[in-house]
Short mmCIF file of C-alpha atoms in Angstrom, two decimals:
data_model
loop_
_atom_site.label_atom_id
_atom_site.label_comp_id
_atom_site.label_asym_id
_atom_site.label_seq_id
_atom_site.Cartn_x
_atom_site.Cartn_y
_atom_site.Cartn_z
CA MET A 360 20.27 121.10 43.22
CA SER A 361 21.20 123.70 40.62
CA GLY A 362 23.69 126.43 41.43
CA VAL A 363 20.96 129.04 41.29
CA MET A 364 18.83 127.16 43.81
CA LEU A 365 21.81 126.60 46.08
CA SER A 366 22.50 130.33 45.87
CA GLU A 367 18.89 131.18 46.78
CA TRP A 368 19.06 128.78 49.73
CA THR A 369 22.21 130.53 50.97
CA LYS A 370 20.46 133.88 50.67
CA LEU A 371 17.43 132.63 52.59
CA ARG A 372 19.32 131.01 55.45
CA THR A 373 21.88 133.79 55.97
CA VAL A 374 19.49 136.56 57.00
CA ARG A 375 18.22 136.82 60.53
CA SER A 376 14.58 137.48 59.57
CA THR A 377 14.28 133.89 58.31
CA VAL A 378 15.41 132.38 61.59
CA TRP A 379 13.33 134.71 63.76
CA THR A 380 10.19 134.34 61.67
CA MET A 381 10.31 130.57 61.70
CA LEU A 382 11.05 130.53 65.43
CA GLY A 383 7.99 132.76 65.84
CA VAL A 384 5.89 130.36 63.78
CA VAL A 385 6.88 127.43 66.00
CA ILE A 386 6.11 129.39 69.19
CA VAL A 387 2.77 130.70 67.90
CA MET A 388 1.60 127.31 66.63
CA ILE A 389 2.57 125.28 69.68
CA GLY A 390 1.52 128.06 72.07
CA PHE A 391 -1.96 128.44 70.55
CA GLY A 392 -2.29 124.67 70.29
CA TYR A 393 -1.41 124.12 73.90
CA LEU A 394 -3.71 126.88 75.21
CA ASN A 395 -6.65 125.86 73.03
CA ALA A 396 -6.28 122.23 74.05
CA ALA A 397 -5.97 123.08 77.74
CA ALA A 398 -9.02 125.34 77.63
CA ALA A 399 -11.09 122.79 75.73
CA ARG A 400 -10.18 120.03 78.14
CA GLY A 401 -11.07 122.18 81.13
CA GLN A 402 -14.57 122.75 79.72
CA ALA A 403 -15.00 119.33 78.17
CA ASP A 404 -17.81 118.36 80.52
CA ARG A 405 -19.81 121.54 79.79
CA HIS A 406 -19.15 122.20 76.07
CA PRO A 407 -19.16 119.73 73.20
CA MET A 408 -15.63 119.23 71.93
CA ILE A 409 -15.05 120.77 68.47
CA ASP A 410 -12.84 118.83 66.08
CA PRO A 411 -9.90 117.79 68.26
CA ALA A 412 -7.42 118.01 65.37
CA LEU A 413 -8.43 121.47 64.12
CA LEU A 414 -8.68 122.66 67.71
CA THR A 415 -4.94 122.37 68.22
CA LEU A 416 -4.10 124.27 65.00
CA GLY A 417 -5.63 127.58 66.09
CA GLY A 418 -2.34 129.41 65.50
CA ALA A 419 -2.51 128.80 61.75
CA PRO A 420 -3.97 132.20 60.69
CA VAL A 421 -1.25 134.10 62.57
CA ALA A 422 1.48 131.68 61.48
CA SER A 423 0.37 131.94 57.84
CA LEU A 424 0.62 135.72 58.03
CA MET A 425 4.13 135.47 59.46
CA VAL A 426 5.28 133.12 56.71
CA ALA A 427 3.55 135.30 54.13
CA SER A 428 5.55 138.28 55.44
CA LEU A 429 8.73 136.24 55.17
CA GLY A 430 7.76 135.46 51.57
CA VAL A 431 7.35 139.17 50.86
CA LEU A 432 10.73 139.89 52.47
CA ALA A 433 12.48 137.17 50.47
CA ILE A 434 12.15 139.34 47.38
CA SER A 435 11.27 142.86 48.58
CA GLY A 436 14.43 142.84 50.69
CA GLU A 437 16.45 142.60 47.50
CA TYR A 438 14.64 145.59 46.03
CA ARG A 439 14.99 147.63 49.23
CA THR A 440 18.75 147.24 49.29
CA GLY A 441 19.24 147.26 45.51
CA MET A 442 20.72 143.79 45.79
CA ILE A 443 18.30 142.65 43.10
CA ARG A 444 20.75 144.06 40.56
CA THR A 445 23.58 141.93 41.90
CA THR A 446 21.24 138.96 41.79
CA LEU A 447 20.24 139.64 38.19
CA LEU A 448 23.87 140.17 37.16
CA ALA A 449 24.62 136.69 38.48
CA VAL A 450 21.44 135.19 37.02
CA PRO A 451 20.28 137.39 34.13
CA ARG A 452 17.59 134.88 33.12
CA ARG A 453 14.96 136.37 35.35
CA MET A 454 12.48 133.52 35.11
CA ARG A 455 15.16 131.13 36.29
CA MET A 456 15.88 133.37 39.26
CA LEU A 457 12.19 133.66 40.22
CA ALA A 458 11.60 129.93 39.74
CA ALA A 459 14.62 129.01 41.88
CA LYS A 460 13.66 131.48 44.60
CA THR A 461 10.07 130.23 44.65
CA ALA A 462 11.11 126.56 44.70
CA VAL A 463 13.62 127.02 47.52
CA PHE A 464 11.20 129.11 49.58
CA THR A 465 8.41 126.57 49.06
CA VAL A 466 10.49 123.57 50.10
CA PHE A 467 11.89 125.40 53.12
CA SER A 468 8.50 126.70 54.31
CA LEU A 469 6.85 123.34 53.75
CA THR A 470 9.53 121.53 55.76
CA VAL A 471 9.29 123.92 58.70
CA SER A 472 5.48 123.99 58.53
CA LEU A 473 5.11 120.22 58.42
CA LEU A 474 7.41 119.73 61.41
CA THR A 475 5.65 122.52 63.32
CA CYS A 476 2.11 121.39 62.54
CA PHE A 477 2.74 117.78 63.50
CA ALA A 478 4.60 118.81 66.66
CA THR A 479 1.70 121.11 67.53
CA PHE A 480 -0.82 118.35 66.90
CA PHE A 481 1.00 115.89 69.16
CA VAL A 482 1.44 118.43 71.95
CA GLY A 483 -2.27 119.25 71.69
CA GLN A 484 -3.32 115.61 71.81
CA VAL A 485 -1.22 114.99 74.93
CA VAL A 486 -3.00 117.90 76.61
CA LEU A 487 -6.42 116.71 75.44
CA GLY A 488 -5.75 113.22 76.78
CA PRO A 489 -8.89 111.10 76.52
CA TYR A 490 -10.66 113.77 74.45
CA GLY A 491 -7.96 113.74 71.80
CA THR A 492 -7.68 111.97 68.50
CA GLY A 493 -4.98 110.19 66.49
CA LEU A 494 -3.50 110.49 63.04
CA GLY A 495 -5.20 107.24 62.10
CA GLU A 496 -8.69 108.71 62.54
CA PRO A 497 -10.52 109.76 59.35
CA GLY A 498 -9.46 113.16 58.01
CA VAL A 499 -6.95 113.89 60.77
CA LEU A 500 -3.81 113.37 58.70
CA ARG A 501 -5.27 115.62 56.00
CA ILE A 502 -6.12 118.34 58.50
CA VAL A 503 -2.66 118.43 60.07
CA GLY A 504 -0.78 118.12 56.76
CA GLY A 505 -3.25 120.57 55.19
CA CYS A 506 -2.40 123.13 57.85
CA ALA A 507 1.25 122.98 56.72
CA LEU A 508 0.13 123.30 53.08
CA TYR A 509 -1.99 126.34 53.86
CA ILE A 510 0.84 128.06 55.75
CA THR A 511 3.28 127.29 52.92
CA GLY A 512 0.81 128.48 50.29
CA SER A 513 0.41 131.76 52.15
CA GLY A 514 4.20 132.16 52.11
CA VAL A 515 4.43 131.63 48.37
CA PHE A 516 1.51 134.01 47.88
CA GLY A 517 3.48 136.59 49.89
CA LEU A 518 6.56 136.03 47.75
CA ALA A 519 4.53 136.59 44.59
CA LEU A 520 2.96 139.79 45.96
CA GLY A 521 6.39 140.97 47.14
CA ALA A 522 7.71 140.51 43.61
CA LEU A 523 4.71 142.41 42.23
CA VAL A 524 4.93 145.48 44.46
CA ARG A 525 8.73 145.33 45.09
CA HIS A 526 8.28 146.98 48.47
CA THR A 527 8.32 145.40 51.92
CA ALA A 528 5.59 147.39 53.65
CA GLY A 529 3.45 147.45 50.51
CA GLY A 530 3.83 143.73 50.06
CA ILE A 531 2.90 142.93 53.65
CA VAL A 532 -0.15 145.19 53.41
CA ALA A 533 -1.13 143.53 50.12
CA VAL A 534 -0.87 140.02 51.52
CA THR A 535 -2.73 140.97 54.73
CA VAL A 536 -5.53 142.57 52.75
CA THR A 537 -5.93 139.66 50.35
CA LEU A 538 -5.74 136.94 53.01
CA PHE A 539 -7.62 138.56 55.89
CA LEU A 540 -9.55 141.61 54.77
CA LEU A 541 -10.85 140.31 51.47
CA PRO A 542 -13.16 137.67 53.08
CA GLN A 543 -14.75 140.40 55.20
CA LEU A 544 -15.12 142.73 52.23
CA VAL A 545 -16.71 140.00 50.14
CA GLY A 546 -18.98 139.19 53.08
CA VAL A 547 -20.64 142.60 52.95
CA ILE A 548 -21.46 142.44 49.23
CA PRO A 549 -25.27 142.53 49.28
CA GLY A 550 -27.84 140.41 47.47
CA GLY A 551 -26.41 136.96 48.08
CA THR A 552 -23.46 137.60 45.73
CA GLY A 553 -21.10 137.85 48.68
CA ALA A 554 -22.27 134.55 50.06
CA ARG A 555 -21.85 132.87 46.68
CA LEU A 556 -18.32 134.23 46.18
CA MET A 557 -17.16 133.64 49.73
CA PRO A 558 -16.02 129.99 49.35
CA TYR A 559 -13.64 131.04 46.58
CA VAL A 560 -11.92 133.85 48.46
CA THR A 561 -8.17 133.32 49.21
CA SER A 562 -7.95 132.16 52.82
CA VAL A 563 -11.52 130.85 52.97
CA ALA A 564 -10.75 128.45 50.12
CA GLY A 565 -7.24 127.73 51.34
CA MET A 566 -8.22 126.79 54.88
CA ARG A 567 -10.69 124.17 53.70
CA VAL A 568 -7.79 121.72 53.43
CA MET A 569 -7.14 122.01 57.17
CA SER A 570 -10.78 121.82 58.25
CA PRO A 571 -13.26 118.97 58.78
CA GLU A 572 -15.61 118.38 55.86
CA THR A 573 -18.78 120.33 56.39
CA ALA A 574 -21.85 121.03 54.35
CA GLY A 575 -21.64 124.33 52.50
CA GLY A 576 -18.04 125.34 51.66
CA LEU A 577 -15.85 123.70 49.05
CA ALA A 578 -14.47 120.20 49.46
CA PRO A 579 -11.03 120.29 51.18
CA TRP A 580 -8.87 119.70 48.11
CA THR A 581 -11.11 121.74 45.83
CA GLY A 582 -10.68 124.64 48.23
CA PHE A 583 -6.93 124.24 48.29
CA GLY A 584 -6.94 124.01 44.49
CA VAL A 585 -8.73 127.36 44.34
CA PHE A 586 -6.12 128.81 46.73
CA CYS A 587 -3.34 127.47 44.50
CA LEU A 588 -5.02 129.22 41.57
CA TRP A 589 -4.81 132.52 43.47
CA ILE A 590 -1.11 131.86 44.06
CA ALA A 591 -0.54 130.91 40.42
CA VAL A 592 -2.18 134.09 39.16
CA ALA A 593 -0.07 136.22 41.51
CA LEU A 594 3.12 134.40 40.45
CA ALA A 595 2.25 134.79 36.77
CA GLY A 596 1.73 138.51 37.28
CA ALA A 597 5.03 138.77 39.14
CA ALA A 598 6.83 136.86 36.38
CA TYR A 599 5.31 139.01 33.65
CA LEU A 600 6.33 142.26 35.37
CA LEU A 601 9.78 140.94 36.30
CA ARG A 602 10.49 140.27 32.64
CA ARG A 603 9.26 143.67 31.52
CA ARG A 604 10.47 146.05 34.20
CA ASP A 605 13.90 147.59 34.52
CA ALA A 606 15.70 146.25 37.54
CA MET B 653 35.16 143.91 24.44
CA ILE B 654 32.03 145.97 24.96
CA THR B 655 30.11 147.41 22.03
CA THR B 656 27.07 149.63 22.06
CA VAL B 657 25.14 150.46 18.92
CA ASP B 658 22.68 153.36 18.87
CA LEU B 659 21.95 152.68 22.53
CA THR B 660 18.99 154.79 23.63
CA LYS B 661 16.92 155.00 26.79
CA ARG B 662 13.90 157.25 27.03
CA TYR B 663 11.80 157.95 30.09
CA GLY B 664 8.64 159.50 28.70
CA SER B 665 9.78 162.38 26.54
CA THR B 666 13.24 162.77 28.08
CA SER B 667 16.22 160.84 26.80
CA ALA B 668 18.60 159.59 29.46
CA VAL B 669 20.81 158.02 26.80
CA ASP B 670 20.53 159.07 23.19
CA GLY B 671 21.96 157.08 20.28
CA LEU B 672 25.17 156.08 22.02
CA SER B 673 27.60 154.02 19.91
CA PHE B 674 31.09 153.20 21.17
CA THR B 675 33.48 150.33 21.67
CA VAL B 676 35.47 149.48 24.77
CA GLU B 677 38.64 147.58 23.81
CA SER B 678 40.44 145.02 25.89
CA GLY B 679 43.88 145.52 27.40
CA ARG B 680 43.37 149.08 28.53
CA VAL B 681 41.43 151.13 31.02
CA THR B 682 38.61 153.02 29.36
CA GLY B 683 37.25 155.90 31.39
CA PHE B 684 33.56 156.72 31.07
CA LEU B 685 33.22 160.42 31.79
CA GLY B 686 30.30 162.73 32.04
CA PRO B 687 28.67 165.18 34.42
CA ASN B 688 26.17 163.86 36.95
CA GLY B 689 22.99 162.86 35.15
CA ALA B 690 24.76 162.41 31.80
CA GLY B 691 23.53 158.82 31.57
CA LYS B 692 26.62 156.88 32.64
CA SER B 693 24.87 154.57 35.09
CA THR B 694 21.90 154.06 32.78
CA THR B 695 24.30 153.06 30.00
CA MET B 696 26.05 150.59 32.26
CA ARG B 697 22.76 149.08 33.38
CA MET B 698 21.70 148.60 29.76
CA VAL B 699 25.06 147.00 28.90
CA LEU B 700 24.47 144.60 31.81
CA GLY B 701 20.94 143.70 30.81
CA LEU B 702 19.34 145.30 33.86
CA ASP B 703 17.52 148.04 31.96
CA ARG B 704 15.93 147.47 28.61
CA PRO B 705 17.06 149.92 25.90
CA THR B 706 14.34 151.87 24.12
CA ARG B 707 16.40 151.46 20.95
CA GLY B 708 19.74 149.98 19.96
CA HIS B 709 21.67 147.30 21.77
CA ALA B 710 24.81 146.54 23.74
CA LEU B 711 27.02 143.49 23.36
CA ILE B 712 29.76 142.01 25.50
CA GLY B 713 32.14 139.82 23.56
CA GLY B 714 29.60 139.87 20.71
CA ARG B 715 26.61 138.71 22.77
CA PRO B 716 23.93 140.43 24.84
CA TYR B 717 24.62 140.10 28.56
CA VAL B 718 21.38 138.24 29.26
CA GLU B 719 22.44 135.44 26.90
CA LEU B 720 25.67 134.72 28.77
CA ARG B 721 25.75 131.42 30.61
CA GLU B 722 27.20 131.81 34.11
CA PRO B 723 27.95 135.46 33.34
CA LEU B 724 30.16 136.06 36.38
CA ARG B 725 32.81 133.97 34.62
CA ARG B 726 32.83 136.45 31.73
CA VAL B 727 31.84 139.80 33.21
CA GLY B 728 32.35 141.39 36.61
CA ALA B 729 30.56 144.56 37.61
CA LEU B 730 30.43 146.91 40.56
CA LEU B 731 27.44 149.22 40.28
CA ASP B 732 26.51 150.29 43.79
CA ALA B 733 28.62 149.05 46.68
CA ARG B 734 25.83 149.81 49.16
CA ALA B 735 23.35 147.55 47.35
CA VAL B 736 23.89 144.61 49.68
CA HIS B 737 21.92 143.07 52.52
CA GLY B 738 23.51 144.48 55.66
CA GLY B 739 22.52 141.50 57.78
CA ARG B 740 24.65 139.09 55.81
CA THR B 741 28.36 138.53 56.41
CA ALA B 742 30.82 139.42 53.66
CA ARG B 743 31.69 135.75 53.24
CA ASN B 744 28.04 134.70 52.82
CA HIS B 745 27.46 137.54 50.36
CA LEU B 746 30.24 136.23 48.14
CA LEU B 747 29.21 132.61 48.80
CA TYR B 748 25.76 132.97 47.25
CA LEU B 749 27.28 134.80 44.26
CA ALA B 750 29.81 131.99 43.77
CA GLN B 751 27.13 129.31 44.07
CA SER B 752 24.85 130.99 41.55
CA ASN B 753 27.51 130.62 38.84
CA ARG B 754 28.97 127.33 40.14
CA LEU B 755 32.30 128.96 40.96
CA PRO B 756 34.60 127.12 43.35
CA VAL B 757 33.81 128.15 46.93
CA SER B 758 37.56 128.59 47.51
CA ARG B 759 37.34 131.77 45.38
CA VAL B 760 35.39 133.44 48.20
CA GLY B 761 38.29 133.35 50.65
CA GLU B 762 40.82 134.22 47.94
CA MET B 763 38.91 137.31 46.88
CA LEU B 764 38.37 138.44 50.49
CA ASP B 765 42.14 138.26 50.99
CA LEU B 766 42.82 139.99 47.67
CA VAL B 767 40.72 143.02 48.56
CA GLY B 768 42.01 143.12 52.13
CA LEU B 769 38.82 141.97 53.86
CA GLY B 770 40.18 138.60 54.98
CA GLN B 771 40.04 139.60 58.65
CA VAL B 772 36.45 140.86 58.57
CA GLY B 773 34.91 138.24 56.26
CA ASP B 774 32.64 136.93 59.02
CA ARG B 775 31.35 140.32 60.08
CA ARG B 776 28.01 141.65 58.94
CA ILE B 777 28.21 144.00 55.94
CA GLY B 778 25.90 146.46 57.67
CA GLY B 779 28.80 147.62 59.85
CA PHE B 780 31.17 148.18 56.94
CA SER B 781 32.50 151.60 55.99
CA LEU B 782 31.90 152.76 52.43
CA GLY B 783 35.50 151.91 51.60
CA MET B 784 35.06 148.36 52.89
CA SER B 785 31.82 148.01 50.94
CA GLN B 786 33.62 149.13 47.78
CA ARG B 787 36.27 146.51 48.38
CA LEU B 788 33.58 143.86 48.89
CA GLY B 789 31.89 144.97 45.67
CA ILE B 790 35.19 144.61 43.83
CA ALA B 791 35.71 141.17 45.35
CA GLY B 792 32.30 140.24 43.95
CA ALA B 793 33.20 141.60 40.52
CA LEU B 794 36.45 139.61 40.44
CA LEU B 795 34.92 136.41 41.82
CA GLY B 796 34.58 134.64 38.48
CA ASP B 797 37.97 135.84 37.16
CA PRO B 798 36.15 137.67 34.32
CA GLU B 799 37.78 139.15 31.22
CA VAL B 800 35.43 142.14 31.17
CA LEU B 801 35.04 144.49 34.14
CA LEU B 802 32.69 147.41 34.68
CA PHE B 803 33.01 149.76 37.63
CA ASP B 804 30.53 152.55 38.28
CA GLU B 805 32.22 155.34 40.27
CA PRO B 806 34.46 152.92 42.18
CA VAL B 807 36.48 155.56 44.05
CA ASN B 808 33.47 157.34 45.52
CA GLY B 809 33.93 157.71 49.24
CA LEU B 810 37.36 156.10 49.35
CA ASP B 811 40.31 157.42 51.31
CA PRO B 812 43.53 158.24 49.43
CA GLU B 813 44.94 154.81 50.21
CA GLY B 814 41.84 153.12 48.82
CA ILE B 815 41.91 155.28 45.71
CA LEU B 816 45.52 154.35 45.06
CA TRP B 817 44.66 150.70 45.61
CA ILE B 818 41.79 150.75 43.08
CA ARG B 819 43.88 152.68 40.56
CA THR B 820 46.69 150.12 40.79
CA LEU B 821 44.21 147.26 40.58
CA MET B 822 42.53 148.63 37.45
CA ARG B 823 45.87 149.22 35.75
CA ARG B 824 46.91 145.67 36.59
CA LEU B 825 43.65 144.16 35.32
CA ALA B 826 44.05 146.00 32.03
CA ALA B 827 47.69 144.95 31.78
CA GLU B 828 46.51 141.35 32.09
CA GLY B 829 44.59 141.94 28.87
CA ARG B 830 41.15 142.45 30.37
CA THR B 831 38.58 144.99 29.32
CA VAL B 832 38.22 147.60 32.06
CA PHE B 833 35.40 150.12 31.76
CA VAL B 834 35.19 152.58 34.62
CA SER B 835 32.86 155.52 35.03
CA SER B 836 33.77 158.61 36.97
CA HIS B 837 33.09 162.28 37.22
CA LEU B 838 36.54 162.81 38.74
CA MET B 839 38.78 164.06 35.95
CA SER B 840 41.96 163.94 37.97
CA GLU B 841 41.27 160.30 38.71
CA MET B 842 40.76 159.44 35.05
CA ALA B 843 43.87 161.38 34.06
CA GLN B 844 45.92 159.00 36.17
CA THR B 845 44.08 155.77 35.45
CA ALA B 846 42.56 155.74 31.98
CA ASP B 847 44.21 155.12 28.62
CA HIS B 848 41.11 155.86 26.65
CA LEU B 849 38.05 157.99 27.24
CA VAL B 850 34.41 157.77 26.32
CA VAL B 851 32.88 161.12 27.23
CA ILE B 852 29.13 161.72 27.25
CA GLY B 853 26.91 164.66 28.06
CA LYS B 854 23.13 164.66 28.16
CA GLY B 855 23.17 161.05 27.02
CA ARG B 856 25.09 161.82 23.83
CA LEU B 857 28.61 160.89 22.84
CA ILE B 858 30.96 163.88 23.12
CA ALA B 859 34.30 162.14 22.61
CA ASP B 860 35.71 158.66 22.10
CA SER B 861 39.47 159.02 22.00
CA SER B 862 42.73 158.44 23.82
CA VAL B 863 43.38 160.64 26.84
CA ASP B 864 46.19 162.46 24.97
CA ALA B 865 44.08 163.10 21.89
CA PHE B 866 41.24 164.29 24.09
CA ILE B 867 43.43 166.87 25.78
CA GLY B 868 45.02 167.79 22.45
CA ARG B 869 41.65 168.51 20.92
CA SER B 870 41.04 171.19 23.46
CA SER B 871 41.39 174.73 22.21
CA ARG B 872 42.91 175.66 25.55
CA ARG B 873 46.26 174.27 24.48
CA HIS B 874 48.19 177.48 23.87
CA VAL B 875 51.53 179.22 23.87
CA ARG B 876 52.10 181.82 26.56
CA VAL B 877 54.33 184.71 25.50
CA ARG B 878 55.77 187.60 27.54
CA SER B 879 57.73 190.31 25.91
CA PRO B 880 58.48 194.00 26.50
CA GLU B 881 57.55 194.59 22.86
CA LEU B 882 54.22 192.80 22.65
CA ALA B 883 52.79 195.62 20.52
CA ARG B 884 55.29 194.81 17.75
CA LEU B 885 54.98 191.04 18.14
CA VAL B 886 51.18 190.58 18.11
CA PRO B 887 50.60 191.76 14.49
CA LEU B 888 53.14 189.16 13.34
CA LEU B 889 51.25 186.28 15.02
CA PRO B 890 48.34 184.35 13.39
CA GLN B 891 45.31 186.66 13.36
CA GLY B 892 42.39 185.72 15.61
CA HIS B 893 44.46 183.34 17.72
CA VAL B 894 45.87 185.85 20.14
CA THR B 895 44.32 187.00 23.40
CA THR B 896 45.88 189.46 25.80
CA HIS B 897 46.05 188.64 29.51
CA GLY B 898 47.75 191.51 31.39
CA ASP B 899 51.46 191.37 30.72
CA HIS B 900 51.31 188.33 28.43
CA VAL B 901 49.43 186.98 25.44
CA ARG B 902 48.09 183.51 24.72
CA VAL B 903 48.44 182.18 21.22
CA THR B 904 46.42 179.16 20.15
CA GLY B 905 46.87 176.90 17.14
CA THR B 906 50.65 177.22 17.02
CA THR B 907 53.81 176.01 18.72
CA ALA B 908 56.38 177.70 20.92
CA GLY B 909 58.96 177.06 18.21
CA SER B 910 56.96 178.88 15.59
CA VAL B 911 56.34 181.91 17.85
CA GLY B 912 60.02 181.96 18.86
CA GLU B 913 61.23 181.99 15.26
CA THR B 914 58.78 184.74 14.35
CA ALA B 915 60.07 186.85 17.26
CA ALA B 916 63.73 186.12 16.44
CA ALA B 917 63.24 187.05 12.79
CA ALA B 918 61.84 190.41 13.87
CA GLY B 919 64.46 190.89 16.57
CA ILE B 920 61.88 190.99 19.35
CA PRO B 921 63.13 189.95 22.80
CA LEU B 922 61.02 187.36 24.67
CA HIS B 923 60.88 187.09 28.45
CA GLU B 924 58.75 183.98 28.47
CA LEU B 925 57.77 181.45 25.87
CA VAL B 926 56.01 178.31 27.01
CA GLU B 927 53.52 175.76 25.65
CA VAL B 928 50.69 175.29 28.13
CA GLU B 929 49.08 171.86 28.09
CA PRO B 930 45.53 171.99 29.35
CA SER B 931 44.61 169.51 32.06
CA LEU B 932 42.13 166.76 31.37
CA GLU B 933 39.88 168.66 33.70
CA SER B 934 39.87 171.85 31.64
CA ALA B 935 39.47 169.92 28.38
CA TYR B 936 36.52 168.15 29.89
CA MET B 937 34.97 171.32 31.27
CA GLU B 938 35.24 172.91 27.86
CA LEU B 939 33.57 170.01 26.08
CA THR B 940 30.77 169.63 28.60
CA GLN B 941 30.25 173.33 29.18
CA ALA B 942 26.99 173.31 27.28
CA ASP B 943 25.66 170.73 29.71
CA THR B 944 26.75 172.45 32.86
CA GLU B 945 25.40 175.77 31.64
CA PHE B 946 22.12 174.14 30.82
CA ALA B 947 22.00 172.55 34.24
CA ALA B 948 22.80 175.89 35.91
CA ASP B 949 20.09 177.66 33.94
CA ARG B 950 17.55 175.11 34.86
CA SER B 951 18.17 175.08 38.58
#
């Protein structure tokens, strides 16, 4: 691990917001998973069971927003305090700094998300009992792993938007709007255009990777690819402005 | 060594820094003086590669800051002591700085002890006083044992003990042969710390000279003369250099010896004859008067 990455890891792990956010993610995921599973099992004789893997991952939208906020904070916090100058004095090659920060944040979020999503899945399956499923069933491993990928992707998207707007509240608003409000806005575009665009919108595309294959929408990995494109564009914009702007 | 060549920063139509060229030599403390808003911080940020100059360039040891590899080993800077994440401990703050430039982690504890924060290294920075934050900032600047140091207003908010500590530290760093560039608007502070001065006003260079030469340049250096026979003496003194102030006159552009001999030759008794050295403060006020007047007019 390069010195710059080690430095970014120290920064990430030594602020309280990181610990609290990730603790919140674990609680939300497992909590939603447990409640959804318990409710589904209680009504299993009256309602057809929806996908027993996806069912347990109902906390993902909230968890993704939390990790996205942490992503915003990872960089906007440096602008709020002015610490970004200290950072850029230590690492004046700004692309190196952004790359190291993004890499460290991605690996950290992915690790926490994977552990959380699989733990959530197993808790949910225990609750579902005979109605549950296993990782060996078709698509299940992809859905659970995909949930971690979507949460991580949201975090990186937040980091990119945080670097673009350089402001905590602004960054969190930006990431909430693009992940949650944008699908609804696109939905009201009249004349069928909205319906045609919908599969390509941020979270709609991104969540395909954690959903069962259905007719309509994009294929799981195509959807996630589109989501990664959104992230890449945001990161490219952040990188371009970081190079140009005064710190 | 720090060199700036035609360094210029414009924001729209206003120039924060305008064609600034100067050199900061090693082995001495160079004071960077100017009224608030003169462009001192902007200049420092451009030297450190944080702000992009509109024109011109700044070099440290012959290279732009952004091209330095592991720059903390070459250059240490304290810009704003409050620009830290308050939730982090002092030790972790220095730890990530050390890691970023692959400095030995042992430097963290050494620097905490050096600046007198050894006992509070594991406390969160958010609870630090301004003086403690300044000390932490200085620990960060010294972390890589750099040969070039830049301090932006380092004594701001410090108690007398802290000010004395920083003054002694800067003198010692310069004595070790390092380049020490320190900005301040406190003249009295610079008078006691700096060997050399770079003075700017409205983003332009006003003076680049030793402290002594800077004071000497001031027209306020004068000879004060009291005599019961001033009326006879004044016509004998250099015309246009004499001003009357109650019971005495001030003569500029001459020495006490010269005035004394003139008086003796004419048999004029003198009750007082003294050379008045202006303070750095008055020399500075004189040179930057245009700026302060402008600022007063505007407000």
